């Protein structure tokens, strides 16, 4: 097979603990150097947490694997300092098309409105993402240990003891907190005797990463029952480096090892592309759909994230995207607990909020899988009837499901939210992930979302900054100097200058429109950029109460 990427290999260094008699203790250990573990390590360092990450391998992942990174994940990667290389190297896209036989029956646009920093999706092979994340983690001072396999774990009330195996022997390591990101088969989950509930779907799909020159647009193309692969489905995505990802539905009664052989893969690709198209194989794999999750993502001092906590089928790009959002939800809460500014109960809300997100992903993923892989003749007849009708009738197109794509979860039922006491319209309800908009700061074009995250943030909307009273400026100063600081960003229709405060000019009015904001509107945002509370006019007692609720500090 041809290889376009030189796989990043990391240097193993014998750990100092091998020479020590006493057991070292760390505030935070992360197991697993995939996208989720590395994102958690970066965020921990940005929060000032000392972090040690261990992984049993010494290289990035092989093959494209997690491929599609949604706008919400790109927003998180921007905050972590990795968004630009991902977008620059990857293939951005917004449009997806679904075909039945040769006919297009449905299409969608992930970003129908202008005024957002990032595209709806970026396609990039997982090995690139892991390389960028590892580089950023090291830059921030995270300690990454390769060829370090956790072989035993003892979970205690005040921490976790690990036994770590290296090429030079084993050593013990204590952690105040452990974040488990060791994948769908999660050895640590198995060591602790913890279960995942759900189901495995009786179907198999072949992934082929194909190197070829092609002028197909940067769109997602999905076929039901195409002439080149009858009675099955096919998915096509463009990746970086002229690599194309093709997924072929195979059915259950196939031999995965046989299907991965080039002599069996190449004829399928030729049937799709034609004999004249030159191509070479870069990577081939066979996978099975699974939709499962743990009952709880927190077990004492062990916190599970990503595929270790939940698994979904690949159609919809919900795996890596939801895992990165797990880390985004978790680390700010852990920081407050480590600093003694919030009770450990706050970490229970990590589990409840992200379990709700996992349930939403599993529901959508299951529906997609049921449509793509009908369970019997009746289901298949219904599915094909929907596809036939969708050629001519708009109502049927809403029923076509080739994989509802990843969108962020609205945490509307979270106990951390403050219920609205004022009337608002629009999507920015308590629990919503914040919307973006273009703004001007110091006469430079910026993005609203880049001004927020990693800390509690207030948005105060006003027409003219000069109209803000001295009493309000004093309130904003008290919020900024509180034990849990809240920074206030002034979002104004007109430019202006206020000492100690940043003014973002909403020249196009998109921020005010998306937040249904009038002069005096105040939003409180969590460090993970979700809305915690909002009011038409700010009152200090209400803000303090909402902040206490958002950190589980209500007595």
Short mmCIF file of C-alpha atoms in Angstrom, two decimals, residues 44-467:
data_model
loop_
_atom_site.label_atom_id
_atom_site.label_comp_id
_atom_site.label_asym_id
_atom_site.label_seq_id
_atom_site.Cartn_x
_atom_site.Cartn_y
_atom_site.Cartn_z
CA UNK A 44 -5.53 20.92 32.00
CA UNK A 45 -2.30 22.79 31.31
CA UNK A 46 -4.21 25.87 30.16
CA UNK A 47 -6.00 25.73 33.53
CA UNK A 48 -2.67 25.41 35.36
CA UNK A 49 -3.08 21.75 36.35
CA UNK A 50 0.04 19.57 36.45
CA UNK A 51 -0.70 16.62 34.17
CA UNK A 52 0.94 13.30 33.30
CA UNK A 53 -0.38 11.40 30.28
CA UNK A 54 0.57 7.75 29.65
CA UNK A 55 0.00 5.69 26.52
CA UNK A 56 0.94 2.12 25.67
CA UNK A 57 2.06 3.05 22.14
CA UNK A 58 4.68 5.46 20.79
CA UNK A 59 3.05 6.70 17.60
CA UNK A 60 -0.05 8.45 16.33
CA UNK A 61 -3.02 6.36 15.17
CA UNK A 62 -2.77 4.45 11.90
CA UNK A 63 -5.29 5.33 9.18
CA UNK A 64 -7.82 8.12 8.91
CA UNK A 65 -10.07 6.76 11.70
CA UNK A 66 -11.85 9.76 13.22
CA UNK A 67 -12.11 11.97 10.16
CA UNK A 68 -14.83 14.65 10.35
CA UNK A 69 -14.46 17.40 12.92
CA UNK A 70 -17.58 19.48 13.45
CA UNK A 71 -17.76 23.23 13.94
CA UNK A 72 -18.25 22.88 17.70
CA UNK A 73 -15.11 20.74 17.97
CA UNK A 74 -13.22 23.27 15.86
CA UNK A 75 -14.31 25.98 18.30
CA UNK A 76 -12.89 23.90 21.17
CA UNK A 77 -9.67 23.24 19.24
CA UNK A 78 -9.35 27.00 18.66
CA UNK A 79 -9.52 27.55 22.40
CA UNK A 80 -6.88 24.85 22.92
CA UNK A 81 -4.59 26.49 20.35
CA UNK A 82 -4.88 23.77 17.68
CA UNK A 83 -7.66 25.02 15.43
CA UNK A 84 -5.58 26.79 12.80
CA UNK A 85 -3.36 23.83 11.76
CA UNK A 86 -6.39 21.54 11.61
CA UNK A 87 -8.34 23.92 9.36
CA UNK A 88 -5.31 24.78 7.22
CA UNK A 89 -4.38 21.15 6.58
CA UNK A 90 -7.88 19.71 6.47
CA UNK A 91 -10.68 19.91 3.92
CA UNK A 92 -13.55 22.17 4.98
CA UNK A 93 -17.08 21.45 3.79
CA UNK A 94 -20.68 22.35 4.48
CA UNK A 95 -22.72 20.47 1.84
CA UNK A 96 -23.74 16.81 1.87
CA UNK A 97 -25.60 14.93 -0.88
CA UNK A 98 -27.50 11.66 -0.73
CA UNK A 99 -28.14 9.51 -3.80
CA UNK A 100 -30.51 6.61 -4.50
CA UNK A 101 -29.12 4.57 -7.38
CA UNK A 102 -27.69 7.38 -9.56
CA UNK A 103 -30.14 10.12 -8.55
CA UNK A 104 -29.64 12.81 -5.93
CA UNK A 105 -32.60 12.69 -3.56
CA UNK A 106 -31.51 14.88 -0.70
CA UNK A 107 -28.90 17.50 0.23
CA UNK A 108 -28.12 19.69 3.22
CA UNK A 109 -25.96 22.66 4.17
CA UNK A 110 -24.40 22.61 7.64
CA UNK A 111 -23.84 26.37 7.58
CA UNK A 112 -26.77 28.02 5.78
CA UNK A 113 -25.99 31.40 7.37
CA UNK A 114 -22.88 33.54 7.07
CA UNK A 115 -21.05 35.07 10.03
CA UNK A 116 -19.28 32.08 11.59
CA UNK A 117 -15.53 31.61 11.93
CA UNK A 118 -15.35 27.92 11.03
CA UNK A 119 -16.99 25.68 8.41
CA UNK A 120 -19.59 23.11 9.35
CA UNK A 121 -17.03 20.30 9.09
CA UNK A 122 -13.33 19.79 8.42
CA UNK A 123 -12.05 16.43 7.20
CA UNK A 124 -8.58 15.51 8.43
CA UNK A 125 -6.95 12.17 9.07
CA UNK A 126 -6.75 11.44 12.79
CA UNK A 127 -2.98 11.03 12.73
CA UNK A 128 -2.57 14.70 11.82
CA UNK A 129 -4.88 15.81 14.61
CA UNK A 130 -3.01 13.70 17.16
CA UNK A 131 0.33 15.09 15.97
CA UNK A 132 -0.90 18.68 16.38
CA UNK A 133 -2.41 17.96 19.79
CA UNK A 134 0.69 16.18 21.09
CA UNK A 135 2.88 19.05 19.92
CA UNK A 136 0.63 21.56 21.70
CA UNK A 137 0.51 19.50 24.91
CA UNK A 138 4.31 19.37 25.06
CA UNK A 139 4.53 23.08 24.31
CA UNK A 140 2.34 23.76 27.35
CA UNK A 141 4.40 21.55 29.66
CA UNK A 142 2.34 18.35 29.82
CA UNK A 143 4.41 15.25 30.54
CA UNK A 144 3.74 12.54 27.93
CA UNK A 145 5.02 9.05 28.60
CA UNK A 146 5.05 6.57 25.72
CA UNK A 147 5.33 2.78 25.86
CA UNK A 148 3.69 3.00 29.28
CA UNK A 149 0.89 0.50 29.74
CA UNK A 150 -1.40 0.49 32.77
CA UNK A 151 -1.60 -3.17 33.85
CA UNK A 152 -3.35 -2.82 37.22
CA UNK A 153 -5.46 -0.25 39.05
CA UNK A 154 -6.60 0.19 42.62
CA UNK A 155 -9.31 2.81 43.04
CA UNK A 156 -9.37 4.34 46.53
CA UNK A 157 -11.46 7.01 48.24
CA UNK A 158 -8.73 9.64 48.00
CA UNK A 159 -7.13 8.68 44.70
CA UNK A 160 -6.03 5.92 42.37
CA UNK A 161 -2.94 3.71 42.36
CA UNK A 162 -1.72 2.49 38.96
CA UNK A 163 0.80 -0.15 38.01
CA UNK A 164 2.54 0.98 34.82
CA UNK A 165 4.53 -1.38 32.60
CA UNK A 166 7.39 -0.03 30.47
CA UNK A 167 10.15 -1.64 28.35
CA UNK A 168 12.41 -1.21 31.40
CA UNK A 169 10.09 -2.63 34.03
CA UNK A 170 7.02 -1.73 36.11
CA UNK A 171 6.43 1.03 38.62
CA UNK A 172 3.58 2.23 40.84
CA UNK A 173 2.02 5.66 40.43
CA UNK A 174 -0.58 7.44 42.55
CA UNK A 175 -3.03 10.00 41.19
CA UNK A 176 -5.49 12.28 42.95
CA UNK A 177 -7.66 12.03 39.84
CA UNK A 178 -7.56 9.75 36.81
CA UNK A 179 -9.09 10.53 33.42
CA UNK A 180 -9.57 7.35 31.38
CA UNK A 181 -9.40 7.83 27.60
CA UNK A 182 -8.13 4.38 26.59
CA UNK A 183 -10.66 3.64 23.86
CA UNK A 184 -13.72 1.53 23.17
CA UNK A 185 -12.20 -1.66 24.60
CA UNK A 186 -10.89 0.29 27.65
CA UNK A 187 -8.61 -2.04 29.60
CA UNK A 188 -9.05 0.16 32.70
CA UNK A 189 -12.83 -0.09 32.49
CA UNK A 190 -12.46 -3.86 32.29
CA UNK A 191 -10.00 -3.97 35.22
CA UNK A 192 -12.56 -2.14 37.35
CA UNK A 193 -15.32 -4.53 36.27
CA UNK A 194 -17.45 -1.77 34.79
CA UNK A 195 -19.96 -2.46 32.02
CA UNK A 196 -21.12 -0.67 28.88
CA UNK A 197 -24.77 -1.07 27.92
CA UNK A 198 -26.22 -0.96 24.43
CA UNK A 199 -26.09 -3.05 21.29
CA UNK A 200 -23.89 -4.11 18.44
CA UNK A 201 -25.48 -3.90 14.97
CA UNK A 202 -25.22 -6.92 12.70
CA UNK A 203 -23.46 -5.27 9.80
CA UNK A 204 -19.91 -4.60 8.68
CA UNK A 205 -18.37 -1.73 6.73
CA UNK A 206 -15.12 -1.57 4.83
CA UNK A 207 -13.05 1.63 5.09
CA UNK A 208 -10.60 2.33 2.30
CA UNK A 209 -8.33 5.36 2.28
CA UNK A 210 -7.58 5.84 -1.41
CA UNK A 211 -4.87 8.10 -2.84
CA UNK A 212 -6.00 9.57 -6.17
CA UNK A 213 -6.36 12.76 -8.15
CA UNK A 214 -10.03 13.67 -8.52
CA UNK A 215 -11.96 16.88 -9.08
CA UNK A 216 -14.97 15.86 -7.00
CA UNK A 217 -16.12 18.77 -4.81
CA UNK A 218 -15.35 18.89 -1.09
CA UNK A 219 -18.75 17.48 -0.11
CA UNK A 220 -20.09 14.42 1.68
CA UNK A 221 -21.60 11.97 -0.84
CA UNK A 222 -23.68 9.01 0.30
CA UNK A 223 -25.30 6.41 -1.96
CA UNK A 224 -28.08 3.95 -1.23
CA UNK A 225 -28.11 0.97 -3.59
CA UNK A 226 -25.73 2.44 -6.20
CA UNK A 227 -25.20 0.51 -9.46
CA UNK A 228 -21.53 -0.02 -8.56
CA UNK A 229 -22.40 -1.64 -5.18
CA UNK A 230 -25.95 -3.04 -5.48
CA UNK A 231 -28.23 -3.45 -2.45
CA UNK A 232 -25.69 -1.78 -0.15
CA UNK A 233 -24.54 1.76 0.71
CA UNK A 234 -21.35 3.74 0.04
CA UNK A 235 -19.91 6.93 1.55
CA UNK A 236 -17.28 9.21 -0.03
CA UNK A 237 -15.27 11.92 1.74
CA UNK A 238 -12.29 13.98 0.65
CA UNK A 239 -9.29 14.14 3.01
CA UNK A 240 -5.97 15.97 3.02
CA UNK A 241 -3.10 14.99 0.67
CA UNK A 242 -5.41 13.84 -2.18
CA UNK A 243 -6.66 10.97 -0.05
CA UNK A 244 -10.32 9.95 -0.32
CA UNK A 245 -12.21 7.98 2.30
CA UNK A 246 -14.62 5.40 0.90
CA UNK A 247 -16.88 3.30 3.15
CA UNK A 248 -18.54 0.22 1.61
CA UNK A 249 -21.38 -1.57 3.40
CA UNK A 250 -20.61 -5.30 3.35
CA UNK A 251 -23.33 -7.06 5.30
CA UNK A 252 -22.80 -9.28 8.31
CA UNK A 253 -21.92 -12.62 6.71
CA UNK A 254 -18.48 -11.70 5.42
CA UNK A 255 -14.96 -12.54 6.55
CA UNK A 256 -13.38 -9.24 7.68
CA UNK A 257 -9.85 -10.45 7.04
CA UNK A 258 -10.69 -11.53 3.50
CA UNK A 259 -12.49 -8.26 2.75
CA UNK A 260 -9.41 -6.24 3.78
CA UNK A 261 -7.14 -7.93 1.24
CA UNK A 262 -6.18 -5.61 -1.65
CA UNK A 263 -7.31 -8.16 -4.24
CA UNK A 264 -10.83 -7.85 -2.83
CA UNK A 265 -10.81 -4.10 -2.12
CA UNK A 266 -9.48 -2.91 -5.46
CA UNK A 267 -12.31 -4.39 -7.61
CA UNK A 268 -14.90 -2.60 -5.43
CA UNK A 269 -13.13 0.71 -5.94
CA UNK A 270 -12.75 0.16 -9.69
CA UNK A 271 -16.46 -0.60 -9.96
CA UNK A 272 -17.13 2.77 -8.32
CA UNK A 273 -14.50 4.92 -10.05
CA UNK A 274 -14.03 3.15 -13.37
CA UNK A 275 -11.04 1.29 -14.74
CA UNK A 276 -9.34 4.44 -16.04
CA UNK A 277 -8.98 6.13 -12.66
CA UNK A 278 -5.51 5.68 -11.19
CA UNK A 279 -5.42 5.16 -7.43
CA UNK A 280 -3.53 3.37 -4.69
CA UNK A 281 -4.60 2.10 -1.28
CA UNK A 282 -3.27 3.85 1.81
CA UNK A 283 -5.19 2.10 4.59
CA UNK A 284 -7.97 -0.48 4.84
CA UNK A 285 -10.08 -1.59 7.80
CA UNK A 286 -13.41 -3.26 8.58
CA UNK A 287 -15.63 -2.08 11.41
CA UNK A 288 -18.94 -2.91 13.09
CA UNK A 289 -21.53 -0.46 14.40
CA UNK A 290 -21.88 -0.17 18.16
CA UNK A 291 -24.13 2.13 20.19
CA UNK A 292 -23.29 1.73 23.88
CA UNK A 293 -22.36 3.70 26.98
CA UNK A 294 -21.43 3.32 30.63
CA UNK A 295 -24.17 4.02 33.14
CA UNK A 296 -21.99 6.64 34.85
CA UNK A 297 -18.85 8.36 33.58
CA UNK A 298 -17.57 8.98 37.11
CA UNK A 299 -16.50 6.20 39.46
CA UNK A 300 -14.91 7.74 42.53
CA UNK A 301 -11.66 9.36 41.42
CA UNK A 302 -11.87 7.78 37.94
CA UNK A 303 -13.45 9.84 35.18
CA UNK A 304 -14.18 8.20 31.82
CA UNK A 305 -14.25 10.12 28.52
CA UNK A 306 -14.51 9.47 24.80
CA UNK A 307 -14.90 5.93 23.48
CA UNK A 308 -13.99 4.53 26.90
CA UNK A 309 -17.31 5.98 28.14
CA UNK A 310 -19.53 5.74 25.07
CA UNK A 311 -19.49 4.42 21.51
CA UNK A 312 -21.59 5.25 18.47
CA UNK A 313 -21.59 4.19 14.82
CA UNK A 314 -19.28 6.29 12.59
CA UNK A 315 -22.05 7.69 10.36
CA UNK A 316 -22.75 11.14 11.78
CA UNK A 317 -19.19 11.87 12.94
CA UNK A 318 -20.20 11.68 16.60
CA UNK A 319 -17.29 9.73 18.09
CA UNK A 320 -14.25 12.01 18.29
CA UNK A 321 -16.45 15.11 18.28
CA UNK A 322 -18.35 14.02 21.37
CA UNK A 323 -15.11 12.90 23.05
CA UNK A 324 -13.44 16.29 22.62
CA UNK A 325 -16.58 17.88 24.05
CA UNK A 326 -16.32 15.49 27.03
CA UNK A 327 -12.90 16.96 27.82
CA UNK A 328 -14.25 20.47 27.28
CA UNK A 329 -16.97 19.81 29.87
CA UNK A 330 -14.73 18.06 32.38
CA UNK A 331 -11.51 20.00 32.84
CA UNK A 332 -12.88 23.32 34.13
CA UNK A 333 -14.92 21.44 36.70
CA UNK A 334 -11.92 19.41 37.81
CA UNK A 335 -9.87 22.62 38.14
CA UNK A 336 -12.43 24.15 40.51
CA UNK A 337 -12.53 20.96 42.58
CA UNK A 338 -8.71 20.74 42.74
CA UNK A 339 -8.55 24.38 43.86
CA UNK A 340 -11.16 23.82 46.57
CA UNK A 341 -13.55 26.28 44.93
CA UNK A 342 -16.25 23.70 44.20
CA UNK A 343 -17.31 20.43 45.81
CA UNK A 344 -16.58 17.09 44.14
CA UNK A 345 -20.32 16.98 43.42
CA UNK A 346 -19.55 19.26 40.46
CA UNK A 347 -17.84 16.30 38.78
CA UNK A 348 -21.09 14.33 39.01
CA UNK A 349 -22.56 16.91 36.65
CA UNK A 350 -19.83 16.00 34.14
CA UNK A 351 -21.30 12.52 34.10
CA UNK A 352 -24.95 13.57 33.93
CA UNK A 353 -24.40 16.24 31.26
CA UNK A 354 -22.18 14.13 29.02
CA UNK A 355 -24.28 11.00 29.54
CA UNK A 356 -27.24 13.02 28.26
CA UNK A 357 -25.13 14.03 25.27
CA UNK A 358 -24.17 10.39 24.72
CA UNK A 359 -27.83 9.37 24.83
CA UNK A 360 -28.64 11.99 22.22
CA UNK A 361 -25.79 10.77 20.02
CA UNK A 362 -26.78 7.12 20.48
CA UNK A 363 -30.40 7.89 19.61
CA UNK A 364 -29.43 9.69 16.41
CA UNK A 365 -26.78 7.12 15.55
CA UNK A 366 -29.22 4.24 16.10
CA UNK A 367 -31.83 5.86 13.88
CA UNK A 368 -29.21 6.38 11.15
CA UNK A 369 -28.03 2.80 11.45
CA UNK A 370 -31.57 1.45 11.29
CA UNK A 371 -32.17 3.42 8.09
CA UNK A 372 -28.85 2.49 6.49
CA UNK A 373 -29.11 -1.15 7.61
CA UNK A 374 -32.79 -2.20 7.58
CA UNK A 375 -33.53 -5.10 9.92
CA UNK A 376 -35.81 -7.03 7.59
CA UNK A 377 -37.76 -7.01 4.32
CA UNK A 378 -40.51 -4.73 5.66
CA UNK A 379 -38.01 -2.16 6.97
CA UNK A 380 -36.11 -2.26 3.70
CA UNK A 381 -39.30 -1.78 1.67
CA UNK A 382 -40.20 1.24 3.79
CA UNK A 383 -36.67 2.66 3.49
CA UNK A 384 -36.65 2.28 -0.30
CA UNK A 385 -40.12 3.81 -0.57
CA UNK A 386 -38.90 6.87 1.34
CA UNK A 387 -35.95 7.17 -1.05
CA UNK A 388 -38.17 6.82 -4.12
CA UNK A 389 -40.63 9.43 -2.84
CA UNK A 390 -37.83 11.83 -1.95
CA UNK A 391 -37.02 12.26 -5.64
CA UNK A 392 -40.18 14.33 -6.07
CA UNK A 393 -41.63 15.11 -2.63
CA UNK A 394 -40.08 17.39 -0.01
CA UNK A 395 -41.86 15.68 2.94
CA UNK A 396 -40.04 12.41 2.24
CA UNK A 397 -36.62 14.07 2.17
CA UNK A 398 -36.95 14.82 5.87
CA UNK A 399 -37.12 11.06 6.48
CA UNK A 400 -33.93 10.24 4.57
CA UNK A 401 -31.24 9.39 7.11
CA UNK A 402 -27.71 8.73 5.87
CA UNK A 403 -26.27 9.81 9.20
CA UNK A 404 -27.49 12.88 11.10
CA UNK A 405 -24.26 14.79 11.57
CA UNK A 406 -22.71 15.80 14.86
CA UNK A 407 -24.11 18.90 16.52
CA UNK A 408 -23.40 20.11 20.07
CA UNK A 409 -25.79 19.06 22.80
CA UNK A 410 -28.00 21.69 24.40
CA UNK A 411 -27.68 21.00 28.14
CA UNK A 412 -31.13 22.43 28.83
CA UNK A 413 -31.87 20.05 31.73
CA UNK A 414 -28.62 20.66 33.59
CA UNK A 415 -28.84 21.47 37.29
CA UNK A 416 -26.12 24.07 36.67
CA UNK A 417 -28.49 26.28 34.66
CA UNK A 418 -30.41 29.23 36.05
CA UNK A 419 -33.93 29.22 34.66
CA UNK A 420 -34.94 32.33 32.71
CA UNK A 421 -36.84 34.96 34.69
CA UNK A 422 -37.13 37.22 31.61
CA UNK A 423 -38.53 36.51 28.17
CA UNK A 424 -36.10 35.72 25.36
CA UNK A 425 -36.41 34.41 21.83
CA UNK A 426 -33.87 32.40 19.83
CA UNK A 427 -31.57 29.49 20.55
CA UNK A 428 -29.31 30.88 23.29
CA UNK A 429 -31.26 29.30 26.13
CA UNK A 430 -29.55 28.31 29.39
CA UNK A 431 -27.53 25.19 28.57
CA UNK A 432 -26.97 26.12 24.92
CA UNK A 433 -23.47 26.23 23.44
CA UNK A 434 -22.72 29.85 22.63
CA UNK A 435 -23.25 31.12 19.10
CA UNK A 436 -20.53 32.93 17.18
CA UNK A 437 -20.59 36.27 15.37
CA UNK A 438 -18.07 38.64 13.78
CA UNK A 439 -17.03 41.62 15.93
CA UNK A 440 -14.49 44.44 15.82
CA UNK A 441 -12.02 44.80 18.71
CA UNK A 442 -9.60 47.71 18.53
CA UNK A 443 -10.60 48.13 14.87
CA UNK A 444 -9.55 44.54 14.13
CA UNK A 445 -11.96 41.86 12.86
CA UNK A 446 -12.36 39.17 15.51
CA UNK A 447 -14.83 36.46 16.45
CA UNK A 448 -17.05 36.56 19.50
CA UNK A 449 -16.41 32.93 20.40
CA UNK A 450 -12.65 33.51 20.56
CA UNK A 451 -13.16 36.01 23.40
CA UNK A 452 -14.76 33.36 25.62
CA UNK A 453 -13.89 29.99 27.11
CA UNK A 454 -11.61 28.62 29.79
CA UNK A 455 -13.18 30.91 32.40
CA UNK A 456 -16.58 32.25 33.38
CA UNK A 457 -17.45 35.03 30.96
CA UNK A 458 -20.14 37.70 30.92
CA UNK A 459 -21.50 39.35 27.78
CA UNK A 460 -23.05 42.77 28.40
CA UNK A 461 -24.89 44.24 25.42
CA UNK A 462 -25.16 48.00 25.01
CA UNK A 463 -25.67 50.51 22.23
CA UNK A 464 -22.96 52.96 23.25
CA UNK A 465 -20.23 52.01 25.78
CA UNK A 466 -20.25 55.61 27.02
CA UNK A 467 -23.75 54.98 28.41
#
